Amino acid sequence: MFLPILCIFSLILSSHAAVQDFCVGDLAAPEGPAGYSCKKPAKVTVDDFVFSGLGMAGNTSNLIKAAVTPAFAPQFPGLNGLGLSIARLDLAVGGVVPMHTHPGGSEVLLVTQGSICAGFISSANAVYFKTLKKGDIMIFPQGLLHFQVNGGGIPSTAFVSFSSPQPGLQILDYALFANDLPTELVVQTTFLDAAVVKKLKAVLGGTN
């Protein structure tokens, strides 16, 4: 009785097994829903599997005093099709990554310098947040709103990994106020005062 079940289970697993060692992304070709098409194996080199861009701090001279240096498929084509990626997060004193989501993947954050107050909100509106110190790790489930804030008096650094080579990003503040959606509609859907909406649109580059 158990043998047929095991056989069926084995077939299901094998149907999802990789049929090739890797699929280095061909960045010259269009990107499709499943990622980039594969570079010809004869053109693949060791440099396709090495990325050296995370050793230097990003430029935090901006509105949010934060910088994210990505090593996603477009920057690191060897990740294409492997279901993972990584990035560096730099937060100046007072820096913040506002509420945002990654529609395409879950996230693991590792603090390597300073302290970072980080958290996420579940679909039931439960809030989970904590100030993380050097060496602490926190996870952020796929698609949930989350944030990071410099939690101390020195610059903070973290490295974040994702369960996707292209996790995507939508920052809530920019989604609401850095667009051309009429102010009246934003007021109706957020319950904010019109003057506040117009001020935020002006700061973040929105119109209407």
PDB file of C-alpha atoms in Angstrom:
ATOM      1  CA  MET A   1       0.000   0.000   0.000  1.00  0.00           C
ATOM      2  CA  PHE A   2       2.795   2.379   0.892  1.00  0.00           C
ATOM      3  CA  LEU A   3       4.924   1.582  -2.172  1.00  0.00           C
ATOM      4  CA  PRO A   4       2.546   3.163  -4.736  1.00  0.00           C
ATOM      5  CA  ILE A   5       2.267   6.272  -2.553  1.00  0.00           C
ATOM      6  CA  LEU A   6       6.047   6.542  -2.301  1.00  0.00           C
ATOM      7  CA  CYS A   7       6.344   6.108  -6.071  1.00  0.00           C
ATOM      8  CA  ILE A   8       3.826   8.884  -6.712  1.00  0.00           C
ATOM      9  CA  PHE A   9       5.609  11.148  -4.214  1.00  0.00           C
ATOM     10  CA  SER A  10       8.927  10.413  -5.908  1.00  0.00           C
ATOM     11  CA  LEU A  11       7.487  11.302  -9.303  1.00  0.00           C
ATOM     12  CA  ILE A  12       6.156  14.614  -7.962  1.00  0.00           C
ATOM     13  CA  LEU A  13       9.544  15.525  -6.504  1.00  0.00           C
ATOM     14  CA  SER A  14      11.454  14.512  -9.617  1.00  0.00           C
ATOM     15  CA  SER A  15       9.151  16.583 -11.830  1.00  0.00           C
ATOM     16  CA  HIS A  16      10.407  19.710 -10.050  1.00  0.00           C
ATOM     17  CA  ALA A  17      14.076  18.742 -10.028  1.00  0.00           C
ATOM     18  CA  ALA A  18      16.556  20.901 -11.925  1.00  0.00           C
ATOM     19  CA  VAL A  19      17.460  19.515 -15.339  1.00  0.00           C
ATOM     20  CA  GLN A  20      20.701  21.483 -15.585  1.00  0.00           C
ATOM     21  CA  ASP A  21      23.392  22.663 -13.186  1.00  0.00           C
ATOM     22  CA  PHE A  22      22.640  26.375 -13.574  1.00  0.00           C
ATOM     23  CA  CYS A  23      21.061  28.963 -15.841  1.00  0.00           C
ATOM     24  CA  VAL A  24      23.266  32.045 -15.865  1.00  0.00           C
ATOM     25  CA  GLY A  25      21.031  34.878 -17.010  1.00  0.00           C
ATOM     26  CA  ASP A  26      21.520  36.257 -20.496  1.00  0.00           C
ATOM     27  CA  LEU A  27      21.030  39.949 -19.696  1.00  0.00           C
ATOM     28  CA  ALA A  28      21.022  40.827 -23.397  1.00  0.00           C
ATOM     29  CA  ALA A  29      17.777  38.896 -23.829  1.00  0.00           C
ATOM     30  CA  PRO A  30      14.357  40.040 -22.564  1.00  0.00           C
ATOM     31  CA  GLU A  31      13.339  38.992 -19.066  1.00  0.00           C
ATOM     32  CA  GLY A  32      10.313  36.716 -18.870  1.00  0.00           C
ATOM     33  CA  PRO A  33       8.016  35.668 -16.003  1.00  0.00           C
ATOM     34  CA  ALA A  34      10.434  32.872 -15.063  1.00  0.00           C
ATOM     35  CA  GLY A  35      13.518  35.095 -15.248  1.00  0.00           C
ATOM     36  CA  TYR A  36      16.153  35.507 -17.926  1.00  0.00           C
ATOM     37  CA  SER A  37      16.898  32.927 -20.585  1.00  0.00           C
ATOM     38  CA  CYS A  38      20.124  30.990 -20.090  1.00  0.00           C
ATOM     39  CA  LYS A  39      23.474  32.117 -21.392  1.00  0.00           C
ATOM     40  CA  LYS A  40      25.091  29.490 -23.597  1.00  0.00           C
ATOM     41  CA  PRO A  41      27.255  27.214 -21.381  1.00  0.00           C
ATOM     42  CA  ALA A  42      30.294  27.831 -23.575  1.00  0.00           C
ATOM     43  CA  LYS A  43      30.113  31.536 -22.666  1.00  0.00           C
ATOM     44  CA  VAL A  44      29.748  31.014 -18.901  1.00  0.00           C
ATOM     45  CA  THR A  45      32.798  31.906 -16.788  1.00  0.00           C
ATOM     46  CA  VAL A  46      33.609  31.848 -13.080  1.00  0.00           C
ATOM     47  CA  ASP A  47      32.916  35.600 -12.959  1.00  0.00           C
ATOM     48  CA  ASP A  48      29.235  34.829 -13.533  1.00  0.00           C
ATOM     49  CA  PHE A  49      29.197  33.209 -10.076  1.00  0.00           C
ATOM     50  CA  VAL A  50      31.136  35.919  -8.215  1.00  0.00           C
ATOM     51  CA  PHE A  51      29.877  39.377  -7.169  1.00  0.00           C
ATOM     52  CA  SER A  52      32.153  41.978  -5.589  1.00  0.00           C
ATOM     53  CA  GLY A  53      29.760  44.888  -5.149  1.00  0.00           C
ATOM     54  CA  LEU A  54      28.830  44.558  -1.486  1.00  0.00           C
ATOM     55  CA  GLY A  55      32.173  45.481   0.072  1.00  0.00           C
ATOM     56  CA  MET A  56      31.580  49.242   0.079  1.00  0.00           C
ATOM     57  CA  ALA A  57      28.911  51.255   1.850  1.00  0.00           C
ATOM     58  CA  GLY A  58      26.132  52.716  -0.264  1.00  0.00           C
ATOM     59  CA  ASN A  59      25.400  56.441  -0.531  1.00  0.00           C
ATOM     60  CA  THR A  60      23.044  57.413   2.301  1.00  0.00           C
ATOM     61  CA  SER A  61      22.880  61.110   1.347  1.00  0.00           C
ATOM     62  CA  ASN A  62      19.184  61.028   0.491  1.00  0.00           C
ATOM     63  CA  LEU A  63      15.755  61.656   1.966  1.00  0.00           C
ATOM     64  CA  ILE A  64      15.622  58.412   3.958  1.00  0.00           C
ATOM     65  CA  LYS A  65      19.350  58.331   4.833  1.00  0.00           C
ATOM     66  CA  ALA A  66      19.536  54.749   3.623  1.00  0.00           C
ATOM     67  CA  ALA A  67      21.090  52.808   0.769  1.00  0.00           C
ATOM     68  CA  VAL A  68      20.428  49.329  -0.584  1.00  0.00           C
ATOM     69  CA  THR A  69      23.064  47.749  -2.803  1.00  0.00           C
ATOM     70  CA  PRO A  70      21.426  44.795  -4.592  1.00  0.00           C
ATOM     71  CA  ALA A  71      22.974  41.612  -5.886  1.00  0.00           C
ATOM     72  CA  PHE A  72      19.896  40.429  -7.767  1.00  0.00           C
ATOM     73  CA  ALA A  73      19.778  38.667 -11.127  1.00  0.00           C
ATOM     74  CA  PRO A  74      20.351  41.875 -13.177  1.00  0.00           C
ATOM     75  CA  GLN A  75      23.531  42.615 -11.206  1.00  0.00           C
ATOM     76  CA  PHE A  76      24.518  38.999 -10.510  1.00  0.00           C
ATOM     77  CA  PRO A  77      23.313  36.844 -13.443  1.00  0.00           C
ATOM     78  CA  GLY A  78      24.593  33.611 -11.887  1.00  0.00           C
ATOM     79  CA  LEU A  79      21.641  33.818  -9.471  1.00  0.00           C
ATOM     80  CA  ASN A  80      19.146  33.451 -12.291  1.00  0.00           C
ATOM     81  CA  GLY A  81      16.826  30.515 -11.649  1.00  0.00           C
ATOM     82  CA  LEU A  82      18.348  29.572  -8.283  1.00  0.00           C
ATOM     83  CA  GLY A  83      15.684  31.124  -6.060  1.00  0.00           C
ATOM     84  CA  LEU A  84      17.961  33.325  -3.957  1.00  0.00           C
ATOM     85  CA  SER A  85      19.708  36.707  -3.888  1.00  0.00           C
ATOM     86  CA  ILE A  86      21.420  39.088  -1.484  1.00  0.00           C
ATOM     87  CA  ALA A  87      21.805  42.814  -0.849  1.00  0.00           C
ATOM     88  CA  ARG A  88      23.601  45.228   1.462  1.00  0.00           C
ATOM     89  CA  LEU A  89      21.699  47.728   3.610  1.00  0.00           C
ATOM     90  CA  ASP A  90      23.397  50.865   4.943  1.00  0.00           C
ATOM     91  CA  LEU A  91      21.589  53.174   7.360  1.00  0.00           C
ATOM     92  CA  ALA A  92      23.090  56.494   8.426  1.00  0.00           C
ATOM     93  CA  VAL A  93      22.219  57.869  11.857  1.00  0.00           C
ATOM     94  CA  GLY A  94      18.483  58.567  11.656  1.00  0.00           C
ATOM     95  CA  GLY A  95      18.187  56.422   8.535  1.00  0.00           C
ATOM     96  CA  VAL A  96      15.059  54.465   7.762  1.00  0.00           C
ATOM     97  CA  VAL A  97      13.726  52.055   5.167  1.00  0.00           C
ATOM     98  CA  PRO A  98      10.005  52.947   5.226  1.00  0.00           C
ATOM     99  CA  MET A  99       7.210  50.393   5.240  1.00  0.00           C
ATOM    100  CA  HIS A 100       7.644  48.237   2.153  1.00  0.00           C
ATOM    101  CA  THR A 101       7.013  44.786   0.749  1.00  0.00           C
ATOM    102  CA  HIS A 102       8.846  42.287  -1.424  1.00  0.00           C
ATOM    103  CA  PRO A 103       6.093  40.589  -3.462  1.00  0.00           C
ATOM    104  CA  GLY A 104       8.485  37.994  -4.868  1.00  0.00           C
ATOM    105  CA  GLY A 105      10.298  36.586  -1.852  1.00  0.00           C
ATOM    106  CA  SER A 106      10.868  36.246   1.884  1.00  0.00           C
ATOM    107  CA  GLU A 107      13.822  38.024   3.501  1.00  0.00           C
ATOM    108  CA  VAL A 108      16.476  37.232   6.105  1.00  0.00           C
ATOM    109  CA  LEU A 109      18.345  40.199   7.617  1.00  0.00           C
ATOM    110  CA  LEU A 110      21.715  39.919   9.404  1.00  0.00           C
ATOM    111  CA  VAL A 111      23.025  42.967  11.280  1.00  0.00           C
ATOM    112  CA  THR A 112      26.798  43.375  10.980  1.00  0.00           C
ATOM    113  CA  GLN A 113      27.274  46.873  12.436  1.00  0.00           C
ATOM    114  CA  GLY A 114      25.346  49.104  14.800  1.00  0.00           C
ATOM    115  CA  SER A 115      21.756  48.366  15.716  1.00  0.00           C
ATOM    116  CA  ILE A 116      18.575  48.272  13.653  1.00  0.00           C
ATOM    117  CA  CYS A 117      14.977  48.416  14.852  1.00  0.00           C
ATOM    118  CA  ALA A 118      13.112  46.162  12.434  1.00  0.00           C
ATOM    119  CA  GLY A 119       9.674  44.664  12.231  1.00  0.00           C
ATOM    120  CA  PHE A 120       6.770  43.495  10.115  1.00  0.00           C
ATOM    121  CA  ILE A 121       2.976  43.492  10.191  1.00  0.00           C
ATOM    122  CA  SER A 122       1.038  40.291   9.602  1.00  0.00           C
ATOM    123  CA  SER A 123      -2.097  40.036   7.467  1.00  0.00           C
ATOM    124  CA  ALA A 124      -4.011  40.010  10.774  1.00  0.00           C
ATOM    125  CA  ASN A 125      -2.377  43.384  11.627  1.00  0.00           C
ATOM    126  CA  ALA A 126      -0.259  41.870  14.401  1.00  0.00           C
ATOM    127  CA  VAL A 127       3.036  43.739  14.782  1.00  0.00           C
ATOM    128  CA  TYR A 128       6.382  42.021  15.371  1.00  0.00           C
ATOM    129  CA  PHE A 129       9.377  44.309  15.920  1.00  0.00           C
ATOM    130  CA  LYS A 130      12.635  44.359  17.834  1.00  0.00           C
ATOM    131  CA  THR A 131      15.910  46.269  18.037  1.00  0.00           C
ATOM    132  CA  LEU A 132      18.575  44.019  16.555  1.00  0.00           C
ATOM    133  CA  LYS A 133      22.241  44.150  17.541  1.00  0.00           C
ATOM    134  CA  LYS A 134      25.339  43.028  15.663  1.00  0.00           C
ATOM    135  CA  GLY A 135      25.016  39.330  14.833  1.00  0.00           C
ATOM    136  CA  ASP A 136      21.218  39.249  15.215  1.00  0.00           C
ATOM    137  CA  ILE A 137      19.055  37.834  12.417  1.00  0.00           C
ATOM    138  CA  MET A 138      15.398  38.522  11.641  1.00  0.00           C
ATOM    139  CA  ILE A 139      13.082  37.114   8.985  1.00  0.00           C
ATOM    140  CA  PHE A 140      10.362  38.933   7.047  1.00  0.00           C
ATOM    141  CA  PRO A 141       7.764  36.685   5.380  1.00  0.00           C
ATOM    142  CA  GLN A 142       7.021  37.208   1.706  1.00  0.00           C
ATOM    143  CA  GLY A 143       4.655  40.038   0.832  1.00  0.00           C
ATOM    144  CA  LEU A 144       4.231  41.453   4.350  1.00  0.00           C
ATOM    145  CA  LEU A 145       4.814  45.121   5.147  1.00  0.00           C
ATOM    146  CA  HIS A 146       8.072  45.630   7.054  1.00  0.00           C
ATOM    147  CA  PHE A 147      10.604  48.329   7.941  1.00  0.00           C
ATOM    148  CA  GLN A 148      14.122  48.986   9.228  1.00  0.00           C
ATOM    149  CA  VAL A 149      15.297  51.988  11.267  1.00  0.00           C
ATOM    150  CA  ASN A 150      18.776  52.834  12.531  1.00  0.00           C
ATOM    151  CA  GLY A 151      18.446  52.023  16.218  1.00  0.00           C
ATOM    152  CA  GLY A 152      21.493  53.850  17.586  1.00  0.00           C
ATOM    153  CA  GLY A 153      23.961  56.698  17.303  1.00  0.00           C
ATOM    154  CA  ILE A 154      26.317  55.194  14.711  1.00  0.00           C
ATOM    155  CA  PRO A 155      25.816  54.079  11.106  1.00  0.00           C
ATOM    156  CA  SER A 156      24.297  50.601  10.786  1.00  0.00           C
ATOM    157  CA  THR A 157      24.959  47.894   8.234  1.00  0.00           C
ATOM    158  CA  ALA A 158      23.092  44.697   7.452  1.00  0.00           C
ATOM    159  CA  PHE A 159      23.095  42.054   4.762  1.00  0.00           C
ATOM    160  CA  VAL A 160      19.778  40.710   3.544  1.00  0.00           C
ATOM    161  CA  SER A 161      19.103  37.552   1.583  1.00  0.00           C
ATOM    162  CA  PHE A 162      15.946  36.715  -0.337  1.00  0.00           C
ATOM    163  CA  SER A 163      14.226  33.557  -1.489  1.00  0.00           C
ATOM    164  CA  SER A 164      14.124  34.894  -5.048  1.00  0.00           C
ATOM    165  CA  PRO A 165      16.629  36.253  -7.572  1.00  0.00           C
ATOM    166  CA  GLN A 166      14.158  39.113  -8.143  1.00  0.00           C
ATOM    167  CA  PRO A 167      12.211  39.759  -4.889  1.00  0.00           C
ATOM    168  CA  GLY A 168      10.679  43.006  -6.103  1.00  0.00           C
ATOM    169  CA  LEU A 169      10.087  46.116  -3.994  1.00  0.00           C
ATOM    170  CA  GLN A 170       7.150  48.392  -3.268  1.00  0.00           C
ATOM    171  CA  ILE A 171       7.633  51.192  -0.718  1.00  0.00           C
ATOM    172  CA  LEU A 172       4.296  52.168   0.797  1.00  0.00           C
ATOM    173  CA  ASP A 173       5.017  55.912   1.053  1.00  0.00           C
ATOM    174  CA  TYR A 174       6.064  56.125  -2.589  1.00  0.00           C
ATOM    175  CA  ALA A 175       3.163  53.952  -3.732  1.00  0.00           C
ATOM    176  CA  LEU A 176       0.719  56.342  -2.048  1.00  0.00           C
ATOM    177  CA  PHE A 177       2.298  59.729  -2.686  1.00  0.00           C
ATOM    178  CA  ALA A 178       4.873  59.518  -5.514  1.00  0.00           C
ATOM    179  CA  ASN A 179       2.292  59.058  -8.250  1.00  0.00           C
ATOM    180  CA  ASP A 180      -0.313  60.999 -10.228  1.00  0.00           C
ATOM    181  CA  LEU A 181      -3.349  59.606  -8.390  1.00  0.00           C
ATOM    182  CA  PRO A 182      -5.670  62.568  -7.654  1.00  0.00           C
ATOM    183  CA  THR A 183      -5.345  63.933  -4.131  1.00  0.00           C
ATOM    184  CA  GLU A 184      -9.088  63.462  -3.582  1.00  0.00           C
ATOM    185  CA  LEU A 185      -8.776  59.707  -4.162  1.00  0.00           C
ATOM    186  CA  VAL A 186      -5.770  59.427  -1.866  1.00  0.00           C
ATOM    187  CA  VAL A 187      -7.722  61.290   0.828  1.00  0.00           C
ATOM    188  CA  GLN A 188     -10.695  58.948   0.425  1.00  0.00           C
ATOM    189  CA  THR A 189      -8.599  55.788   0.556  1.00  0.00           C
ATOM    190  CA  THR A 190      -6.227  56.804   3.380  1.00  0.00           C
ATOM    191  CA  PHE A 191      -8.454  59.074   5.553  1.00  0.00           C
ATOM    192  CA  LEU A 192      -5.648  61.644   5.604  1.00  0.00           C
ATOM    193  CA  ASP A 193      -6.220  65.381   5.383  1.00  0.00           C
ATOM    194  CA  ALA A 194      -5.899  66.835   1.878  1.00  0.00           C
ATOM    195  CA  ALA A 195      -3.198  69.279   3.010  1.00  0.00           C
ATOM    196  CA  VAL A 196      -1.119  66.385   4.360  1.00  0.00           C
ATOM    197  CA  VAL A 197      -1.524  64.425   1.125  1.00  0.00           C
ATOM    198  CA  LYS A 198      -0.470  67.418  -0.977  1.00  0.00           C
ATOM    199  CA  LYS A 199       2.548  68.007   1.261  1.00  0.00           C
ATOM    200  CA  LEU A 200       3.649  64.380   0.972  1.00  0.00           C
ATOM    201  CA  LYS A 201       3.133  64.415  -2.793  1.00  0.00           C
ATOM    202  CA  ALA A 202       5.342  67.512  -3.015  1.00  0.00           C
ATOM    203  CA  VAL A 203       8.079  65.884  -0.929  1.00  0.00           C
ATOM    204  CA  LEU A 204       8.026  62.538  -2.766  1.00  0.00           C
ATOM    205  CA  GLY A 205       7.511  63.820  -6.294  1.00  0.00           C
ATOM    206  CA  GLY A 206       3.836  63.050  -6.843  1.00  0.00           C
ATOM    207  CA  THR A 207       1.372  65.143  -8.803  1.00  0.00           C
ATOM    208  CA  ASN A 208      -2.383  65.899  -8.831  1.00  0.00           C
TER     209      ASN A 208
END
